[in-house]
Amino acid sequence: MIRVGVNGYGTIGKRVADAVAAQPDMTLVGVTKASPDYGVEAAARRGYDLYAAVEDRVEDFAAAGVDLSGILGDLLDAVDVVVDCAPSGVGERNAPVYEAHDTPAIFQGGEDAAVAEASFNARGRFEAARGADAVRVVSCNTTALSRLLAPLDETYGVEKARVTLVRRGGDPSETDRGPINDIVPDPAAVPSHHGPDVNEILPDLPVDTAALKAPVTGMHTHSVNVTLESDPDSGAVRDLLADEDRIFLVPEAAGIDGAGALKEYAADAGRPRGDLWENCVWEESISVTGRDLYLFQNVHQEADVVPENVDAIRAMTTDVDAAESVARTNETLGVGL
Amino acid sequence: MIRVGVNGYGTIGKRVADAVAAQPDMTLVGVTKASPDYGVEAAARRGYDLYAAVEDRVEDFAAAGVDLSGILGDLLDAVDVVVDCAPSGVGERNAPVYEAHDTPAIFQGGEDAAVAEASFNARGRFEAARGADAVRVVSCNTTALSRLLAPLDETYGVEKARVTLVRRGGDPSETDRGPINDIVPDPAAVPSHHGPDVNEILPDLPVDTAALKAPVTGMHTHSVNVTLESDPDSGAVRDLLADEDRIFLVPEAAGIDGAGALKEYAADAGRPRGDLWENCVWEESISVTGRDLYLFQNVHQEADVVPENVDAIRAMTTDVDAAESVARTNETLGVGL
Amino acid sequence: MIRVGVNGYGTIGKRVADAVAAQPDMTLVGVTKASPDYGVEAAARRGYDLYAAVEDRVEDFAAAGVDLSGILGDLLDAVDVVVDCAPSGVGERNAPVYEAHDTPAIFQGGEDAAVAEASFNARGRFEAARGADAVRVVSCNTTALSRLLAPLDETYGVEKARVTLVRRGGDPSETDRGPINDIVPDPAAVPSHHGPDVNEILPDLPVDTAALKAPVTGMHTHSVNVTLESDPDSGAVRDLLADEDRIFLVPEAAGIDGAGALKEYAADAGRPRGDLWENCVWEESISVTGRDLYLFQNVHQEADVVPENVDAIRAMTTDVDAAESVARTNETLGVGL
Amino acid sequence: MIRVGVNGYGTIGKRVADAVAAQPDMTLVGVTKASPDYGVEAAARRGYDLYAAVEDRVEDFAAAGVDLSGILGDLLDAVDVVVDCAPSGVGERNAPVYEAHDTPAIFQGGEDAAVAEASFNARGRFEAARGADAVRVVSCNTTALSRLLAPLDETYGVEKARVTLVRRGGDPSETDRGPINDIVPDPAAVPSHHGPDVNEILPDLPVDTAALKAPVTGMHTHSVNVTLESDPDSGAVRDLLADEDRIFLVPEAAGIDGAGALKEYAADAGRPRGDLWENCVWEESISVTGRDLYLFQNVHQEADVVPENVDAIRAMTTDVDAAESVARTNETLGVGL
Ligand SMILES: NC(=O)c1ccc[n+]([C@@H]2O[C@H](COP(=O)([O-])OP(=O)(O)OC[C@H]3O[C@@H](n4cnc5c(N)ncnc54)[C@H](O)[C@@H]3O)[C@@H](O)[C@H]2O)c1
Ligand SMILES: NC(=O)c1ccc[n+]([C@@H]2O[C@H](COP(=O)([O-])OP(=O)(O)OC[C@H]3O[C@@H](n4cnc5c(N)ncnc54)[C@H](O)[C@@H]3O)[C@@H](O)[C@H]2O)c1
Ligand SMILES: NC(=O)c1ccc[n+]([C@@H]2O[C@H](COP(=O)([O-])OP(=O)(O)OC[C@H]3O[C@@H](n4cnc5c(N)ncnc54)[C@H](O)[C@@H]3O)[C@@H](O)[C@H]2O)c1
Ligand SMILES: NC(=O)c1ccc[n+]([C@@H]2O[C@H](COP(=O)([O-])OP(=O)(O)OC[C@H]3O[C@@H](n4cnc5c(N)ncnc54)[C@H](O)[C@@H]3O)[C@@H](O)[C@H]2O)c1
């Protein structure tokens, strides 16, 4: 049994904790929280042991009548690996603590690549994490791009990928993020940093990205162009993508027209939190003219990195191979629509 | 066993079907769909028999490879009661069909009160539906107002209620509804029709409503003022509301600040579709000055009428009393946070 | 000639500067900017002398090739009165500087009332500013409420006003403000601070307010209830409000249905920046039942305080009376639709 | 003097009317309205003669106390050219009426190309309209793409252009258009019809477009990639675009970060209605890597076609050449920021 701790029980941390708890070869030792807000109740409902992320807030938990199993350090000493799900940038500040406790750590995509020895994606870069002490699961956008581009590159060769990322402004529970009535070039400079981040996973793949921020909370939307090295027909590309475990082809006949309907589809399917762990590629959009492939994909920013974190745990702590790990993760979570 | 059919498997129909299927004293005979879109898959996953809502679209289902158990008429002949969940205004056109098949029917709040013998809310008006052939479960807004005002009136007396309804512009999967960057007086005339609709449930309660439409999809927000006939303190009102089964007091300490966080709270609690069947009254907002009570409540438009439909079925077809029906519904669904 | 400086050339400052420049009895000596962004060009186009708001950023202006006429202190020494239009809370930090230069100052509604000797509204509280050294023009919401409630109180007596403020989340150019898809109780506690702020203008008027924040940028919307001390009919109230200079009754027949159309109406009328200096009361919404008056009003947050600032300048520095000042301001700006 | 009528006084019609009225070589004979809403007042303020667009609604105008100068037919008989600004699709129904009156007509981009002999853009296709009886000014998106691609093609050669159009969901005054919290692939199929529409102006230019619809009202945002036939540096492209009359390079140093700030910039510049007639290309985004040019441009959908309509009038009715017409239009309107 791999003993796992989750440091930071927010949007990503909650989901990673549930996913870890669902693995037969893993034990969720506990999760940390920075303050005793409603997340505490979620952890308690699930029977997760709770630790204080920040020592000097222990009092706050006591005042709120919340029982703690200890503080972060106690959790770190009890686990084989910690998954850092603290806010963007805080992971880097936590890194020395993990080192001090000699606890291997997984970081999220909000951190710089330099925080870890290796960037991770199960499809494209599983072995890089093998036995590492610090691994970074790349961001929701990079994860989705890697999943899409890897099979295209393997099968047809990618001469150049060009992607416009229309990113969600904030997550559904974040009321202080905008924009309200604007599409913001963010960053204004093109290409954006997302392309180089894809190259942490697929080093030699030429990819340029341009990023916008939009007043939506549900999903990112990617408008993708890939100039291939050969000229398959649209149907062949559709079949290739349909074969990928973590890509869901949104069926043209389903009458799904946006992120809202996609989330409803996930909820219809009984997904916890309505999560879509898969890239959602709009079948109708897939089109090849000459060697130019076009398509739209939607990415559920809160969910797509979750199975990747599970696989990263196995890559770091076991000798299970990529295919086996991915298969286990998919089966236990129910990935694949 | 009460045999139930659901006519119209959309936002409300899906939820009513699931709720009926969860009742030990009911059998969901089947659901109808108007076209073979992604809802068909949801029904199939759950093993619900599917009927064509509209006879001349039977071909479309065949073309899509979807098996039908029959058409609406077949379903009507096989059930004790049908729950009409067709789009607003279509229920009225369906009414003669139900009559022709001698099938008692429950309509939704999108229909005029005149469509049915009685308007229904389990808290305030259960007996009105007893043995009726046609009952209308009042709208999401009216349901929420009735649940809130009934106990206030019983306990303190309501001299006058004044409510501003900030309504969601559309449901999450409706991409063609607005507004985008506007708050629209809708209707522009005050008081709006929502007050009279409350009086279908609580006939003598003086209530004036003013309605706005806002660019959100998650929940309605009600800003409530009630001039009471006595002057309880805020704590007493809080306790009164806390005792109500279908009211959830959003705890001040929980750090929940809007509909997004409320929905996350529901998802944390494992609610299917993240549904909030309860009125969500913001504890911190409850305040009495003199005889004037103020509070905010949020209403999950897709969900709050669902337990009411279940109770309406029992009121029409059995002699189970209100308390017993509500208790059963609450327990089977898990109402109460 | 009253010599006026504007400290802070943002949303409010730009408009106050233009309004001052339009007054025959005032001279706009100059405006300050904190940094050399696009506002500099606006000032230059209009021929406004530019001063650095913050001394140690003088270099930035030089680097950007922008000529300065001096720094804030120079401006303060050259004027009879400074209008502080710095960001909310910064005004308070500027106050000692104004005092050190012996320059009478007008602050905006983002500051606490304590920043100044008197809170100001031309309709309800002109004389309070007479000869004062520090005056605060109340916020956009308070200004609009004061304009509405003053005539109602004078004519019918106000027993109690209850207002729900559905506030815009941010101004059109603020891309970092939310919420995106939420209506946020803000503050969650009711009554909000807006009522007491109205009492800075109308001290004895009983008013309770409840405030929400919505994903719109155009205008605030107020849902107003006033229990009057007498029972006029709706038409009489309409006539009363129609007579007020700074209230615009949105005509029922005009087909204007929200803030977007209102702003288009203002642009059609040739208003600079599409500004609506008036409260926009929806004629169709005005309704009296018993002694309960209801109505909706929209408030252009960027504009309604602008004529008030002009009047505050006169109240502080001259002996022109309220009616005369308001008339001059209205005529020069073109207030009244 | 060219006598001009405008049929349909809505978003585009109002602006075209004002632009025509500003031309020394044109007379605005009148505008039509379909109903006596607030637009009537706008026309009256400007002294524009008003005609009824639809004969059987003449009574409505009388009832509203609005004086008419006649009906559409009267206007058609009095002009040299009519600019059809009726809602999308209605222009096609109006075409036979124009023919019956022998009145040359200009249609807008909401109509199919087949409605007219020629599609028009002043930059790329002025002569096509010379002497024609029916001309279509291409849509806001196509106009902006043509303006951008024409100089790139002339100077460097365009091997292939690929553009993602993030379109505004509705105009600011349209409260019934969505989406609210979604980015909708619209059309879901890629490439979209916008590319072929560009080819009505630039017939041989290879361009693929993918279109999304977003919850914003202010502007469209284009994410542009152009594979050039040569490899200029970014600065050269910037200079090329800076030289174009109807392209505004949003200066990097200006601190403008989205459509809201762009519109404020336009209002600061005194633009009527805050209109941006120019493509707004984000200077900071312009980047060439190899032969791949990237940039973002924003398009004010309500405004960019306005100067094109003015030029189309001249092309159809005079022998003024393109350069001269564009220069006159630009000067009279003040195009160029
Ligand atoms: N939300 C997304 O869309 C998304 C997607 C992929 C990756 N990520 C990345 O995942 C990470 C977590 O993001 P999130 O969206 O879950 O953030 P979040 O704000 O939802 O959750 C962060 C949690 O960490 C807690 N926390 C605060 N300080 C802490 C500390 N010092 N130590 C431990 N925990 C602390 C917070 O209380 C909160 O519960 C970030 O790196 C982010 O960039 C986020
Ligand atoms: N959505 C809400 O927020 C909400 C809340 C409370 C009450 N209601 C009311 O519930 C009713 C249903 O609303 P909804 O939001 O579920 O609508 P919906 O559009 O989500 O679902 C309606 C369903 O009925 C189907 N349908 C269409 N024509 C039909 C016909 N002739 N016969 C049977 N089915 C047909 C549609 O295909 C769709 O699946 C309306 O009266 C509405 O006013 C809706
Ligand atoms: N925007 C509104 O809706 C609104 C309405 C009514 C009142 N107000 C109040 O008006 C005041 C100004 O608000 P705003 O919306 O114009 O803000 P803003 O951010 O648009 O403008 C503030 C300006 O002040 C400048 N500035 C920053 N630091 C400064 C300093 N130290 N000294 C001088 N200037 C400085 C900024 O660069 C900016 O140009 C606030 O008190 C606000 O609460 C705003
Ligand atoms: N709004 C934009 O962003 C935009 C941009 C470029 C092109 N266009 C095109 O311009 C045209 C007009 O669009 P709009 O946005 O101005 O529409 P709009 O709805 O704002 O205005 C249309 C006007 O036409 C009037 N009208 C209705 N029926 C009429 C009839 N039978 N005859 C004459 N007038 C009638 C309406 O009352 C309204 O005033 C459409 O083809 C549209 O596709 C619009």
Tab-separated table of C-alpha atoms in Angstrom, chain A residues 15-189:
chain	number	residue	atom	x	y	z
A	15	ARG	CA	-10.460	15.593	-6.087
A	16	VAL	CA	-7.004	14.075	-5.748
A	17	ALA	CA	-7.892	12.883	-2.248
A	18	ASP	CA	-11.052	11.166	-3.489
A	19	ALA	CA	-9.173	9.603	-6.390
A	20	VAL	CA	-6.402	8.303	-4.138
A	21	ALA	CA	-8.938	6.938	-1.671
A	22	ALA	CA	-10.491	4.982	-4.538
A	23	GLN	CA	-7.229	3.164	-5.427
A	24	PRO	CA	-6.876	-0.337	-3.991
A	25	ASP	CA	-3.101	0.005	-3.894
A	26	MET	CA	-3.104	3.330	-2.025
A	27	THR	CA	-4.097	4.599	1.407
A	28	LEU	CA	-5.046	8.197	1.937
A	29	VAL	CA	-3.385	8.929	5.263
A	30	GLY	CA	-4.823	12.399	5.549
A	31	VAL	CA	-5.348	15.824	4.098
A	32	THR	CA	-4.372	19.258	5.344
A	33	LYS	CA	-6.448	22.372	5.474
A	34	ALA	CA	-5.267	25.923	5.966
A	35	SER	CA	-8.439	27.033	7.769
A	36	PRO	CA	-11.588	25.410	9.172
A	37	ASP	CA	-14.048	26.377	6.428
A	38	TYR	CA	-16.665	24.172	4.729
A	39	GLY	CA	-14.022	21.866	3.282
A	40	VAL	CA	-13.563	20.478	6.766
A	41	GLU	CA	-17.051	19.015	6.639
A	42	ALA	CA	-16.337	17.400	3.256
A	43	ALA	CA	-13.249	15.693	4.673
A	44	ALA	CA	-15.130	14.570	7.771
A	45	ARG	CA	-17.999	13.110	5.743
A	46	ARG	CA	-15.480	10.980	3.881
A	47	GLY	CA	-13.618	10.005	7.033
A	48	TYR	CA	-10.374	11.632	5.961
A	49	ASP	CA	-8.001	12.511	8.795
A	50	LEU	CA	-7.383	16.203	8.953
A	51	TYR	CA	-4.091	17.984	9.580
A	52	ALA	CA	-3.351	21.681	9.924
A	53	ALA	CA	-1.430	22.961	6.916
A	54	VAL	CA	-0.078	25.884	8.870
A	55	GLU	CA	1.027	25.325	12.426
A	56	ASP	CA	0.033	28.659	13.876
A	57	ARG	CA	-3.573	28.230	12.766
A	58	VAL	CA	-4.103	25.153	14.919
A	59	GLU	CA	-6.029	27.330	17.338
A	60	ASP	CA	-8.555	28.283	14.684
A	61	PHE	CA	-9.493	24.654	14.238
A	62	ALA	CA	-9.864	24.173	17.982
A	63	ALA	CA	-12.015	27.300	18.163
A	64	ALA	CA	-14.223	25.894	15.406
A	65	GLY	CA	-14.514	22.608	17.252
A	66	VAL	CA	-12.631	20.688	14.579
A	67	ASP	CA	-10.472	17.737	15.635
A	68	LEU	CA	-7.053	17.569	14.054
A	69	SER	CA	-4.899	14.477	13.678
A	70	GLY	CA	-1.819	16.647	13.720
A	71	ILE	CA	0.003	19.195	11.648
A	72	LEU	CA	1.605	19.005	8.235
A	73	GLY	CA	4.866	17.648	9.617
A	74	ASP	CA	3.070	14.718	11.236
A	75	LEU	CA	1.386	13.904	7.954
A	76	LEU	CA	4.637	14.112	6.030
A	77	ASP	CA	6.279	11.671	8.436
A	78	ALA	CA	3.489	9.177	7.935
A	79	VAL	CA	3.376	9.028	4.155
A	80	ASP	CA	5.385	7.710	1.217
A	81	VAL	CA	4.474	10.669	-0.930
A	82	VAL	CA	2.702	13.982	-0.488
A	83	VAL	CA	0.615	15.628	-3.192
A	84	ASP	CA	0.951	19.369	-2.896
A	85	CYS	CA	-2.327	21.061	-3.853
A	86	ALA	CA	-1.654	24.422	-2.265
A	87	PRO	CA	-2.426	27.608	-4.177
A	88	SER	CA	-0.265	28.447	-7.154
A	89	GLY	CA	3.184	29.532	-5.959
A	90	VAL	CA	2.747	28.214	-2.420
A	91	GLY	CA	3.974	24.777	-3.467
A	92	GLU	CA	7.404	26.230	-4.085
A	93	ARG	CA	7.465	27.570	-0.548
A	94	ASN	CA	6.403	24.151	0.750
A	95	ALA	CA	9.158	22.309	-1.127
A	96	PRO	CA	11.873	22.788	1.539
A	97	VAL	CA	9.494	21.434	4.169
A	98	TYR	CA	8.965	18.272	2.168
A	99	GLU	CA	12.719	17.926	1.740
A	100	ALA	CA	13.317	18.453	5.423
A	101	HIS	CA	10.973	15.562	6.133
A	102	ASP	CA	12.476	13.510	3.332
A	103	THR	CA	9.050	13.080	1.785
A	104	PRO	CA	8.801	12.734	-1.976
A	105	ALA	CA	6.392	15.272	-3.364
A	106	ILE	CA	4.132	15.878	-6.321
A	107	PHE	CA	3.468	19.488	-7.266
A	108	GLN	CA	0.775	20.993	-9.484
A	109	GLY	CA	0.924	23.048	-12.645
A	110	GLY	CA	0.657	26.373	-10.845
A	111	GLU	CA	4.323	25.954	-9.887
A	112	ASP	CA	7.286	26.626	-12.111
A	113	ALA	CA	8.791	23.593	-13.786
A	114	ALA	CA	11.939	24.223	-11.744
A	115	VAL	CA	10.163	23.156	-8.538
A	116	ALA	CA	10.625	19.503	-9.499
A	117	GLU	CA	13.029	17.164	-11.209
A	118	ALA	CA	10.486	16.198	-13.812
A	119	SER	CA	7.241	17.346	-15.351
A	120	PHE	CA	4.679	14.601	-15.668
A	121	ASN	CA	1.915	13.414	-17.938
A	122	ALA	CA	0.892	9.772	-17.950
A	123	ARG	CA	0.421	9.628	-21.712
A	124	GLY	CA	3.609	11.269	-22.743
A	125	ARG	CA	6.000	11.217	-19.867
A	126	PHE	CA	5.388	8.551	-17.271
A	127	GLU	CA	8.913	7.211	-16.860
A	128	ALA	CA	10.352	10.648	-16.134
A	129	ALA	CA	8.826	10.446	-12.678
A	130	ARG	CA	10.164	7.005	-11.878
A	131	GLY	CA	11.781	7.142	-8.493
A	132	ALA	CA	11.999	10.938	-8.507
A	133	ASP	CA	11.774	12.909	-5.272
A	134	ALA	CA	9.864	15.804	-6.769
A	135	VAL	CA	7.540	15.688	-9.733
A	136	ARG	CA	5.257	18.322	-11.205
A	137	VAL	CA	1.983	17.298	-12.825
A	138	VAL	CA	1.612	19.869	-15.574
A	139	SER	CA	-1.307	22.278	-15.657
A	140	CYS	CA	-4.816	21.503	-16.859
A	141	ASN	CA	-4.121	23.155	-20.202
A	142	THR	CA	-0.762	21.480	-20.715
A	143	THR	CA	-2.162	18.107	-19.693
A	144	ALA	CA	-4.920	18.403	-22.257
A	145	LEU	CA	-2.593	19.556	-25.024
A	146	SER	CA	-0.133	16.745	-24.295
A	147	ARG	CA	-2.861	14.123	-24.431
A	148	LEU	CA	-4.021	15.426	-27.767
A	149	LEU	CA	-0.698	16.075	-29.445
A	150	ALA	CA	1.115	12.907	-28.379
A	151	PRO	CA	-0.969	10.473	-30.482
A	152	LEU	CA	-1.064	12.897	-33.413
A	153	ASP	CA	2.690	13.169	-33.363
A	154	GLU	CA	3.218	9.429	-33.018
A	155	THR	CA	0.846	8.585	-35.826
A	156	TYR	CA	1.187	11.369	-38.357
A	157	GLY	CA	4.059	13.518	-37.186
A	158	VAL	CA	3.411	17.106	-36.115
A	159	GLU	CA	5.049	19.739	-38.243
A	160	LYS	CA	3.595	22.541	-36.153
A	161	ALA	CA	0.765	22.957	-33.677
A	162	ARG	CA	-0.930	26.295	-33.147
A	163	VAL	CA	-3.453	26.604	-30.370
A	164	THR	CA	-5.631	29.412	-29.076
A	165	LEU	CA	-6.531	28.791	-25.445
A	166	VAL	CA	-9.741	30.494	-24.332
A	167	ARG	CA	-9.266	30.032	-20.617
A	168	ARG	CA	-11.947	30.199	-17.943
A	169	GLY	CA	-11.552	33.298	-15.771
A	170	GLY	CA	-12.014	31.505	-12.463
A	171	ASP	CA	-13.379	28.318	-10.932
A	172	PRO	CA	-17.094	28.218	-10.062
A	173	SER	CA	-16.542	28.980	-6.387
A	174	GLU	CA	-14.147	31.884	-6.944
A	175	THR	CA	-16.213	35.064	-6.722
A	176	ASP	CA	-13.341	37.516	-6.800
A	177	ARG	CA	-11.985	36.645	-10.213
A	178	GLY	CA	-12.871	38.314	-13.477
A	179	PRO	CA	-13.228	39.390	-16.167
A	180	ILE	CA	-16.965	40.107	-16.179
A	181	ASN	CA	-17.663	41.330	-19.715
A	182	ASP	CA	-14.356	41.072	-21.495
A	183	ILE	CA	-12.042	38.700	-23.327
A	184	VAL	CA	-8.544	39.503	-22.113
A	185	PRO	CA	-5.355	38.667	-24.034
A	186	ASP	CA	-3.478	37.036	-21.148
A	187	PRO	CA	-0.620	37.188	-21.621
A	188	ALA	CA	-0.897	39.895	-24.280
A	189	ALA	CA	2.325	38.632	-25.843
